[in-house]
CSV table of C-alpha atoms in Angstrom, one decimal:
chain,number,residue,atom,x,y,z
A,517,UNK,CA,0.0,0.0,0.0
A,518,UNK,CA,1.0,3.6,-0.6
A,519,UNK,CA,2.7,5.0,2.6
A,520,UNK,CA,0.7,7.7,4.4
A,521,UNK,CA,3.1,10.5,5.2
A,522,UNK,CA,2.7,13.4,7.5
A,523,UNK,CA,2.0,16.9,6.1
A,524,UNK,CA,5.0,18.7,4.8
A,525,UNK,CA,3.9,21.6,6.8
A,526,UNK,CA,5.3,19.7,9.8
A,527,UNK,CA,8.8,19.3,8.2
A,528,UNK,CA,10.2,22.2,10.2
A,529,UNK,CA,8.1,21.7,13.3
A,530,UNK,CA,9.6,20.2,16.5
A,531,UNK,CA,8.7,20.3,20.2
A,532,UNK,CA,11.7,18.8,22.0
A,533,UNK,CA,10.2,19.3,25.5
A,534,UNK,CA,8.2,16.2,24.6
A,535,UNK,CA,10.6,14.8,22.0
A,536,UNK,CA,12.6,11.6,21.4
A,537,UNK,CA,14.2,11.6,24.9
A,538,UNK,CA,10.8,11.5,26.5
A,539,UNK,CA,9.9,8.5,24.3
A,540,UNK,CA,13.0,6.7,25.7
A,541,UNK,CA,12.1,7.7,29.2
A,542,UNK,CA,8.6,6.2,28.8
A,543,UNK,CA,10.1,2.9,27.6
A,544,UNK,CA,12.5,2.9,30.6
A,545,UNK,CA,9.5,3.5,32.9
A,546,UNK,CA,7.6,0.6,31.3
A,547,UNK,CA,10.6,-1.5,32.1
A,548,UNK,CA,10.3,-0.6,35.8
A,549,UNK,CA,12.9,2.2,36.0
A,550,UNK,CA,12.2,5.4,37.9
A,551,UNK,CA,13.0,8.6,36.0
A,552,UNK,CA,13.4,12.0,37.5
A,553,UNK,CA,11.7,14.2,34.9
A,554,UNK,CA,13.0,17.8,34.8
A,555,UNK,CA,11.9,18.4,31.2
A,556,UNK,CA,8.6,20.2,31.6
A,557,UNK,CA,7.1,22.8,33.9
A,558,UNK,CA,4.2,20.6,35.0
A,559,UNK,CA,3.6,22.0,38.5
A,560,UNK,CA,1.0,19.6,39.8
A,561,UNK,CA,3.2,16.5,39.7
A,562,UNK,CA,5.7,18.2,42.0
A,563,UNK,CA,3.1,19.0,44.7
A,564,UNK,CA,2.2,22.5,43.6
A,565,UNK,CA,-1.6,22.4,43.8
A,566,UNK,CA,-4.0,24.9,42.3
A,567,UNK,CA,-5.5,27.3,44.8
A,568,UNK,CA,-8.5,25.8,46.7
A,569,UNK,CA,-10.8,28.7,45.8
A,570,UNK,CA,-10.2,28.1,42.1
A,571,UNK,CA,-11.0,24.4,42.4
A,572,UNK,CA,-14.1,25.1,44.6
A,573,UNK,CA,-15.5,27.7,42.1
A,574,UNK,CA,-15.0,25.4,39.2
A,575,UNK,CA,-16.9,22.6,41.0
A,576,UNK,CA,-19.7,24.9,41.9
A,577,UNK,CA,-20.1,26.1,38.3
A,578,UNK,CA,-19.7,22.8,36.6
A,579,UNK,CA,-23.4,22.3,36.1
A,580,UNK,CA,-23.3,25.4,33.8
A,581,UNK,CA,-20.3,24.2,31.8
A,582,UNK,CA,-22.0,21.8,29.4
A,583,UNK,CA,-22.9,24.2,26.7
A,584,UNK,CA,-20.9,26.2,24.2
A,585,UNK,CA,-19.9,29.7,25.3
A,586,UNK,CA,-19.4,32.8,23.2
A,587,UNK,CA,-16.6,32.0,20.8
A,588,UNK,CA,-14.4,34.6,22.5
A,589,UNK,CA,-15.3,33.4,26.0
A,590,UNK,CA,-17.7,34.1,28.8
A,591,UNK,CA,-18.4,37.7,29.9
A,592,UNK,CA,-17.2,37.4,33.5
A,593,UNK,CA,-13.8,36.0,32.9
A,594,UNK,CA,-13.2,38.3,30.0
A,595,UNK,CA,-14.2,41.2,32.2
A,596,UNK,CA,-11.7,40.0,34.8
A,597,UNK,CA,-9.0,39.9,32.1
A,598,UNK,CA,-9.9,43.4,31.1
A,599,UNK,CA,-9.4,44.6,34.7
A,600,UNK,CA,-6.1,42.8,34.8
A,601,UNK,CA,-4.9,44.7,31.7
A,602,UNK,CA,-5.8,47.9,33.5
A,603,UNK,CA,-3.7,46.8,36.5
A,604,UNK,CA,-0.8,46.2,34.0
A,605,UNK,CA,-1.3,49.7,32.6
A,606,UNK,CA,-2.3,48.4,29.1
A,607,UNK,CA,-4.6,51.1,27.8
A,608,UNK,CA,-7.7,51.0,25.6
A,609,UNK,CA,-8.6,47.3,26.0
A,610,UNK,CA,-12.4,46.5,25.6
A,611,UNK,CA,-14.3,43.3,25.9
A,612,UNK,CA,-14.1,42.6,22.2
A,613,UNK,CA,-10.3,42.8,22.3
A,614,UNK,CA,-10.1,39.7,24.6
A,615,UNK,CA,-10.1,36.1,23.5
A,616,UNK,CA,-10.1,33.1,25.9
A,617,UNK,CA,-8.4,29.9,24.8
A,618,UNK,CA,-7.5,26.4,25.8
A,619,UNK,CA,-4.3,27.7,27.4
A,620,UNK,CA,-2.1,30.3,25.9
A,621,UNK,CA,-0.7,27.6,23.5
A,622,UNK,CA,-3.9,27.4,21.5
A,623,UNK,CA,-3.9,31.2,21.1
A,624,UNK,CA,-0.3,31.3,20.1
A,625,UNK,CA,-1.1,29.0,17.2
A,626,UNK,CA,-4.3,30.9,16.4
A,627,UNK,CA,-2.5,34.2,16.4
A,628,UNK,CA,0.1,33.0,13.8
A,629,UNK,CA,-2.5,31.2,11.6
A,630,UNK,CA,-4.5,34.4,11.4
A,631,UNK,CA,-1.5,36.5,10.3
A,632,UNK,CA,1.0,34.7,8.2
A,633,UNK,CA,1.2,33.9,4.5
A,634,UNK,CA,3.9,31.7,2.9
A,635,UNK,CA,7.2,33.4,3.2
A,636,UNK,CA,6.3,35.9,5.9
A,637,UNK,CA,8.9,36.3,8.6
A,638,UNK,CA,8.6,36.6,12.4
A,639,UNK,CA,11.4,37.4,14.7
A,640,UNK,CA,11.6,34.9,17.5
A,641,UNK,CA,14.1,34.8,20.3
A,642,UNK,CA,16.9,32.3,20.6
A,643,UNK,CA,16.6,30.5,22.9
A,644,UNK,CA,12.8,30.5,22.7
A,645,UNK,CA,9.8,28.5,24.0
A,646,UNK,CA,9.8,26.2,20.9
A,647,UNK,CA,6.0,26.4,20.4
A,648,UNK,CA,6.5,29.9,18.9
A,649,UNK,CA,9.0,28.7,16.3
A,650,UNK,CA,6.7,25.7,15.5
A,651,UNK,CA,3.6,27.9,15.3
A,652,UNK,CA,5.2,30.3,12.8
A,653,UNK,CA,6.4,27.3,10.6
A,654,UNK,CA,3.0,25.6,10.8
A,655,UNK,CA,1.3,28.8,9.6
A,656,UNK,CA,3.6,28.9,6.5
A,657,UNK,CA,5.9,31.6,7.9
A,658,UNK,CA,9.7,31.6,8.5
A,659,UNK,CA,10.9,32.0,12.1
A,660,UNK,CA,14.0,34.2,12.2
A,661,UNK,CA,15.8,33.9,15.4
A,662,UNK,CA,17.3,36.9,17.1
A,663,UNK,CA,20.0,36.3,19.7
A,664,UNK,CA,19.5,36.8,23.4
A,665,UNK,CA,22.9,37.6,25.0
A,666,UNK,CA,24.0,35.4,27.8
A,667,UNK,CA,26.7,37.8,28.8
A,668,UNK,CA,24.0,40.5,29.5
A,669,UNK,CA,21.8,38.2,31.5
A,670,UNK,CA,20.0,36.8,28.4
A,671,UNK,CA,18.6,40.1,27.3
A,672,UNK,CA,17.6,40.5,23.6
A,673,UNK,CA,20.4,41.8,21.3
A,674,UNK,CA,18.6,44.8,19.8
A,675,UNK,CA,21.2,45.2,17.1
A,676,UNK,CA,20.9,41.6,16.0
A,677,UNK,CA,17.1,42.0,15.9
A,678,UNK,CA,17.5,45.2,13.8
A,679,UNK,CA,19.8,43.4,11.3
A,680,UNK,CA,17.3,40.6,10.8
A,681,UNK,CA,14.4,42.8,9.9
A,682,UNK,CA,13.5,42.5,6.2
A,683,UNK,CA,10.6,43.6,4.0
A,684,UNK,CA,9.0,40.2,4.7
A,685,UNK,CA,9.1,40.7,8.5
A,686,UNK,CA,5.6,40.9,10.0
A,687,UNK,CA,6.2,40.7,13.8
A,688,UNK,CA,8.5,40.4,16.8
A,689,UNK,CA,7.9,37.8,19.5
A,690,UNK,CA,8.9,38.8,23.1
A,691,UNK,CA,8.9,36.1,25.8
A,692,UNK,CA,9.1,38.0,29.0
A,693,UNK,CA,9.7,36.6,31.6
A,694,UNK,CA,11.7,34.3,29.4
A,695,UNK,CA,11.4,30.5,29.1
A,696,UNK,CA,14.0,28.8,29.1
A,697,UNK,CA,16.4,31.3,30.6
A,698,UNK,CA,14.4,33.0,33.4
A,699,UNK,CA,15.4,36.4,32.2
A,700,UNK,CA,13.3,39.4,33.0
A,701,UNK,CA,13.5,42.4,30.6
A,702,UNK,CA,13.9,45.9,31.9
A,703,UNK,CA,11.8,48.8,30.6
A,704,UNK,CA,14.6,50.3,28.5
A,705,UNK,CA,15.1,47.1,26.5
A,706,UNK,CA,11.3,46.8,26.0
A,707,UNK,CA,11.2,50.5,24.8
A,708,UNK,CA,14.0,49.7,22.3
A,709,UNK,CA,11.9,46.8,20.9
A,710,UNK,CA,8.8,49.0,20.7
A,711,UNK,CA,10.8,51.6,18.7
A,712,UNK,CA,11.9,48.9,16.2
A,713,UNK,CA,8.3,47.8,15.8
A,714,UNK,CA,7.2,51.4,15.4
A,715,UNK,CA,9.8,52.1,12.7
A,716,UNK,CA,9.1,49.0,10.7
A,717,UNK,CA,5.3,48.7,11.4
A,718,UNK,CA,5.6,45.3,13.1
A,719,UNK,CA,3.2,43.6,15.5
A,720,UNK,CA,4.6,42.8,18.9
A,721,UNK,CA,3.5,39.4,20.4
A,722,UNK,CA,4.2,39.4,24.1
A,723,UNK,CA,4.2,36.0,25.9
A,724,UNK,CA,3.8,36.9,29.6
A,725,UNK,CA,2.7,33.6,31.1
A,726,UNK,CA,5.2,33.9,34.0
A,727,UNK,CA,4.5,37.6,34.8
A,728,UNK,CA,3.9,36.9,38.5
A,729,UNK,CA,6.6,34.2,39.0
A,730,UNK,CA,9.3,36.8,40.0
A,731,UNK,CA,12.1,36.6,42.5
A,732,UNK,CA,14.1,39.0,44.6
A,733,UNK,CA,11.5,41.7,44.5
A,734,UNK,CA,11.6,42.0,40.7
A,735,UNK,CA,8.8,43.8,38.9
A,736,UNK,CA,7.3,42.9,35.5
A,737,UNK,CA,6.6,45.5,32.8
A,738,UNK,CA,4.1,44.6,30.1
A,739,UNK,CA,5.5,45.8,26.8
A,740,UNK,CA,2.0,46.7,25.7
A,741,UNK,CA,1.8,49.3,28.4
A,742,UNK,CA,4.6,51.3,26.8
A,743,UNK,CA,2.9,52.6,23.6
A,744,UNK,CA,-0.4,53.1,21.9
A,745,UNK,CA,0.8,53.5,18.3
A,746,UNK,CA,2.0,49.9,17.8
A,747,UNK,CA,-0.2,46.8,17.6
A,748,UNK,CA,0.3,44.4,20.5
A,749,UNK,CA,-1.0,40.9,21.1
A,750,UNK,CA,-0.4,39.9,24.8
A,751,UNK,CA,-0.8,36.3,25.9
A,752,UNK,CA,-1.2,34.9,29.4
A,753,UNK,CA,-3.1,32.3,31.4
A,754,UNK,CA,-3.5,30.3,34.6
A,755,UNK,CA,-1.1,27.4,33.9
A,756,UNK,CA,2.0,28.7,35.8
A,757,UNK,CA,1.1,31.6,38.2
A,758,UNK,CA,-1.9,29.7,39.4
A,759,UNK,CA,-0.6,26.1,39.1
A,760,UNK,CA,-3.4,25.1,36.8
A,761,UNK,CA,-1.7,23.6,33.7
A,762,UNK,CA,-4.4,21.0,33.0
A,763,UNK,CA,-7.3,23.5,33.2
A,764,UNK,CA,-6.1,24.9,29.9
A,765,UNK,CA,-7.3,28.4,30.6
A,766,UNK,CA,-5.5,31.2,28.8
A,767,UNK,CA,-6.2,34.6,27.2
A,768,UNK,CA,-5.1,36.8,24.4
A,769,UNK,CA,-5.4,40.6,24.4
A,770,UNK,CA,-5.2,42.8,21.3
A,771,UNK,CA,-4.2,46.4,22.1
A,772,UNK,CA,-2.5,49.5,20.8
A,773,UNK,CA,-2.9,50.6,17.2
A,774,UNK,CA,-5.9,48.6,16.0
A,775,UNK,CA,-7.3,50.9,13.3
A,776,UNK,CA,-5.1,49.3,10.6
A,777,UNK,CA,-5.6,45.8,11.8
A,778,UNK,CA,-9.3,45.3,11.0
A,779,UNK,CA,-8.5,42.5,8.5
A,780,UNK,CA,-6.3,40.6,11.0
A,781,UNK,CA,-8.8,41.0,13.8
A,782,UNK,CA,-11.5,39.7,11.5
A,783,UNK,CA,-9.3,36.6,10.9
A,784,UNK,CA,-8.9,36.1,14.7
A,785,UNK,CA,-12.6,36.3,15.1
A,786,UNK,CA,-13.1,33.7,12.4
A,787,UNK,CA,-10.6,31.3,13.9
A,788,UNK,CA,-12.1,31.8,17.3
A,789,UNK,CA,-15.5,30.9,15.9
A,790,UNK,CA,-14.2,27.9,14.0
A,791,UNK,CA,-13.1,26.2,17.3
A,792,UNK,CA,-16.5,27.1,18.7
A,793,UNK,CA,-15.2,28.1,22.2
A,794,UNK,CA,-12.6,27.4,24.8
A,795,UNK,CA,-13.4,24.8,27.5
A,796,UNK,CA,-16.0,26.2,29.8
A,797,UNK,CA,-14.8,24.7,33.2
A,798,UNK,CA,-11.4,26.4,32.7
A,799,UNK,CA,-13.1,29.7,31.9
A,800,UNK,CA,-14.9,29.5,35.3
A,801,UNK,CA,-11.5,29.5,37.0
A,802,UNK,CA,-10.2,32.8,35.5
A,803,UNK,CA,-12.3,35.4,37.5
A,804,UNK,CA,-11.6,33.7,40.8
A,805,UNK,CA,-7.9,33.4,40.1
A,806,UNK,CA,-7.3,37.0,39.0
A,807,UNK,CA,-9.5,38.5,41.8
A,808,UNK,CA,-8.5,36.2,44.6
A,809,UNK,CA,-5.5,35.8,46.9
A,810,UNK,CA,-2.3,35.8,44.9
A,811,UNK,CA,-0.7,32.7,46.5
A,812,UNK,CA,2.2,32.8,44.0
A,813,UNK,CA,3.7,35.6,46.1
A,814,UNK,CA,4.1,33.2,49.0
A,815,UNK,CA,6.0,30.8,46.8
A,816,UNK,CA,8.4,33.3,45.2
A,817,UNK,CA,8.9,35.6,48.2
A,818,UNK,CA,11.4,35.2,51.2
A,819,UNK,CA,11.2,31.7,52.5
A,820,UNK,CA,9.0,30.6,49.6
A,821,UNK,CA,9.4,27.1,48.1
A,822,UNK,CA,10.1,28.2,44.6
A,823,UNK,CA,12.7,30.8,45.7
A,824,UNK,CA,14.5,28.2,47.9
A,825,UNK,CA,14.6,25.6,45.1
A,826,UNK,CA,15.8,28.2,42.6
A,827,UNK,CA,18.7,29.1,44.9
A,828,UNK,CA,19.5,25.5,45.6
A,829,UNK,CA,19.5,24.3,42.0
A,830,UNK,CA,21.6,27.3,41.0
A,831,UNK,CA,24.3,26.5,43.6
A,832,UNK,CA,24.3,22.8,43.0
A,833,UNK,CA,24.8,23.3,39.2
A,834,UNK,CA,27.4,26.0,39.3
A,835,UNK,CA,29.4,24.0,41.8
A,836,UNK,CA,30.0,21.5,39.0
A,837,UNK,CA,33.3,22.1,37.2
A,838,UNK,CA,32.7,23.8,33.8
A,839,UNK,CA,29.1,24.6,34.4
A,840,UNK,CA,28.0,28.3,34.6
A,841,UNK,CA,24.4,29.6,34.8
A,842,UNK,CA,22.8,33.1,34.8
A,843,UNK,CA,20.6,33.1,37.9
A,844,UNK,CA,16.9,33.3,36.8
A,845,UNK,CA,15.0,36.4,37.9
A,846,UNK,CA,11.7,34.8,37.0
A,847,UNK,CA,9.9,31.6,35.8
A,848,UNK,CA,10.6,28.0,36.7
A,849,UNK,CA,13.8,27.1,34.8
A,850,UNK,CA,17.5,27.7,34.4
A,851,UNK,CA,19.6,27.3,31.3
A,852,UNK,CA,23.1,26.3,32.3
A,853,UNK,CA,26.1,26.4,30.0
A,854,UNK,CA,28.6,23.6,29.6
A,855,UNK,CA,32.2,24.8,28.9
A,856,UNK,CA,32.9,23.3,25.4
A,857,UNK,CA,36.6,22.8,26.3
A,858,UNK,CA,35.5,20.5,29.2
A,859,UNK,CA,32.4,19.1,27.5
A,860,UNK,CA,33.1,18.8,23.7
A,861,UNK,CA,29.5,18.0,22.8
A,862,UNK,CA,28.6,17.7,19.2
A,863,UNK,CA,25.1,16.3,19.5
A,864,UNK,CA,23.3,17.6,22.6
A,865,UNK,CA,20.3,15.4,22.0
A,866,UNK,CA,22.5,12.3,22.2
A,867,UNK,CA,24.2,13.9,25.3
A,868,UNK,CA,20.7,14.1,27.0
A,869,UNK,CA,19.9,10.5,26.1
A,870,UNK,CA,23.2,9.3,27.6
A,871,UNK,CA,22.4,11.2,30.8
A,872,UNK,CA,19.0,9.6,30.8
A,873,UNK,CA,20.4,6.2,30.3
A,874,UNK,CA,23.1,6.4,32.9
A,875,UNK,CA,21.5,8.5,35.6
A,876,UNK,CA,17.7,8.3,35.0
A,877,UNK,CA,17.4,12.1,34.8
A,878,UNK,CA,15.4,13.7,31.9
A,879,UNK,CA,16.4,17.2,30.7
A,880,UNK,CA,15.9,19.0,27.5
A,881,UNK,CA,18.9,19.9,25.3
A,882,UNK,CA,19.5,23.6,24.5
A,883,UNK,CA,19.1,23.2,20.7
A,884,UNK,CA,15.5,22.0,21.5
A,885,UNK,CA,14.9,25.7,22.4
A,886,UNK,CA,16.5,26.8,19.1
A,887,UNK,CA,19.7,27.8,20.7
A,888,UNK,CA,22.6,28.1,18.3
A,889,UNK,CA,25.2,25.7,19.9
A,890,UNK,CA,25.1,22.2,21.6
A,891,UNK,CA,26.4,23.7,24.9
A,892,UNK,CA,23.3,24.3,27.1
A,893,UNK,CA,20.4,22.4,28.6
A,894,UNK,CA,17.2,23.5,30.5
A,895,UNK,CA,16.5,22.3,34.0
A,896,UNK,CA,13.1,22.6,35.7
A,897,UNK,CA,13.7,23.3,39.4
A,898,UNK,CA,10.2,22.2,40.6
A,899,UNK,CA,11.1,19.0,42.6
A,900,UNK,CA,11.3,19.4,46.4
A,901,UNK,CA,14.8,20.1,47.8
A,902,UNK,CA,15.7,16.5,48.5
A,903,UNK,CA,14.7,15.3,45.0
A,904,UNK,CA,16.4,18.3,43.4
A,905,UNK,CA,19.6,17.6,45.3
A,906,UNK,CA,19.4,14.0,44.2
A,907,UNK,CA,18.9,15.0,40.6
A,908,UNK,CA,21.7,17.6,40.5
A,909,UNK,CA,24.0,15.0,42.2
A,910,UNK,CA,23.2,12.6,39.4
A,911,UNK,CA,23.9,15.3,36.8
A,912,UNK,CA,27.2,16.1,38.5
A,913,UNK,CA,28.2,12.4,38.5
A,914,UNK,CA,27.4,12.0,34.9
A,915,UNK,CA,29.3,15.2,33.9
A,916,UNK,CA,32.3,14.0,36.0
A,917,UNK,CA,32.4,10.8,34.0
A,918,UNK,CA,31.9,12.7,30.7
A,919,UNK,CA,34.9,14.9,31.5
A,920,UNK,CA,37.1,11.9,32.2
A,921,UNK,CA,36.0,10.1,29.0
A,922,UNK,CA,36.8,13.2,26.9
A,923,UNK,CA,39.9,14.5,28.7
């Protein structure tokens, strides 16, 4: 019979967070081996429960969740999102500018599908959250990666961004706080990005899913709050700040210069209608989450579990010879660098698979985040302190053996 192949639209699409190494890990688990999974920011499996009031309100409203909602979402949660944009100083947002989705992920894909024609280019950070690169490719566009500079704390290289703008460039993606590096962008860097978008009439897509997961008293600035003459699309949700990954409750906000974007907005409305609606139970969680006690502050503040685990993981990793790491200011990850002289890695996916095989620890290689060299990996610091110490000890033991083999 004729082989049934996948669509060629998927040729340049990858999502290494759940890639080949995870398939190997699953097979090892089926064989009875226990794997420490530090590959994905899935908070619930590490004991970070959703706030009780969110769970309670979803249960109480479940009887009203069986029918379709408005294609953009229910009134009350969208109103709560509108109030949240006001708290973030994003001006001019009305109810019609807000779309609820099955997590921010669905809306990322929707936002690219509604914009791009074949050959259009979108500037995406390197390293990036790989769904952005995949979404651009799947929509027929070309992801062009601008460099974030490790020496400056992983801040975007504005000059590199400027050099990569062409007549085909449609938009700039800004992931702030950043996954995978944990970087938090200061106002002056965001203003530089806004100015580039202004000069070249580009859309700014702002992925702000970690905007409350901040350490050491840091403050987050929404880039959409810095101008009203540029079109912004801001994405956020409950997955991380409210430990509700599985509820798939996210939102997308269109703001700024909308007068020239009527066609694009019409396309977003069409795509929102085609999927009928976002899941209703998750929508019921949004108003309670945004208006209730912000328990994330207890986790990231002094004495908080996430803060302590960030500090522990950073120390354990940087104590390993040849490993350096910019300390994250936000999010749930760190992106350590392996000195190429001590660790001459040519295939970092194979490196990750060897670590998994020898020490039963699952990470994601740096090139899985579209980083330019096989010298980084991402670690999730969500396990409790004992398990995190165990995992980092295994990584240290593997790296010690790797150095000896390649000395």
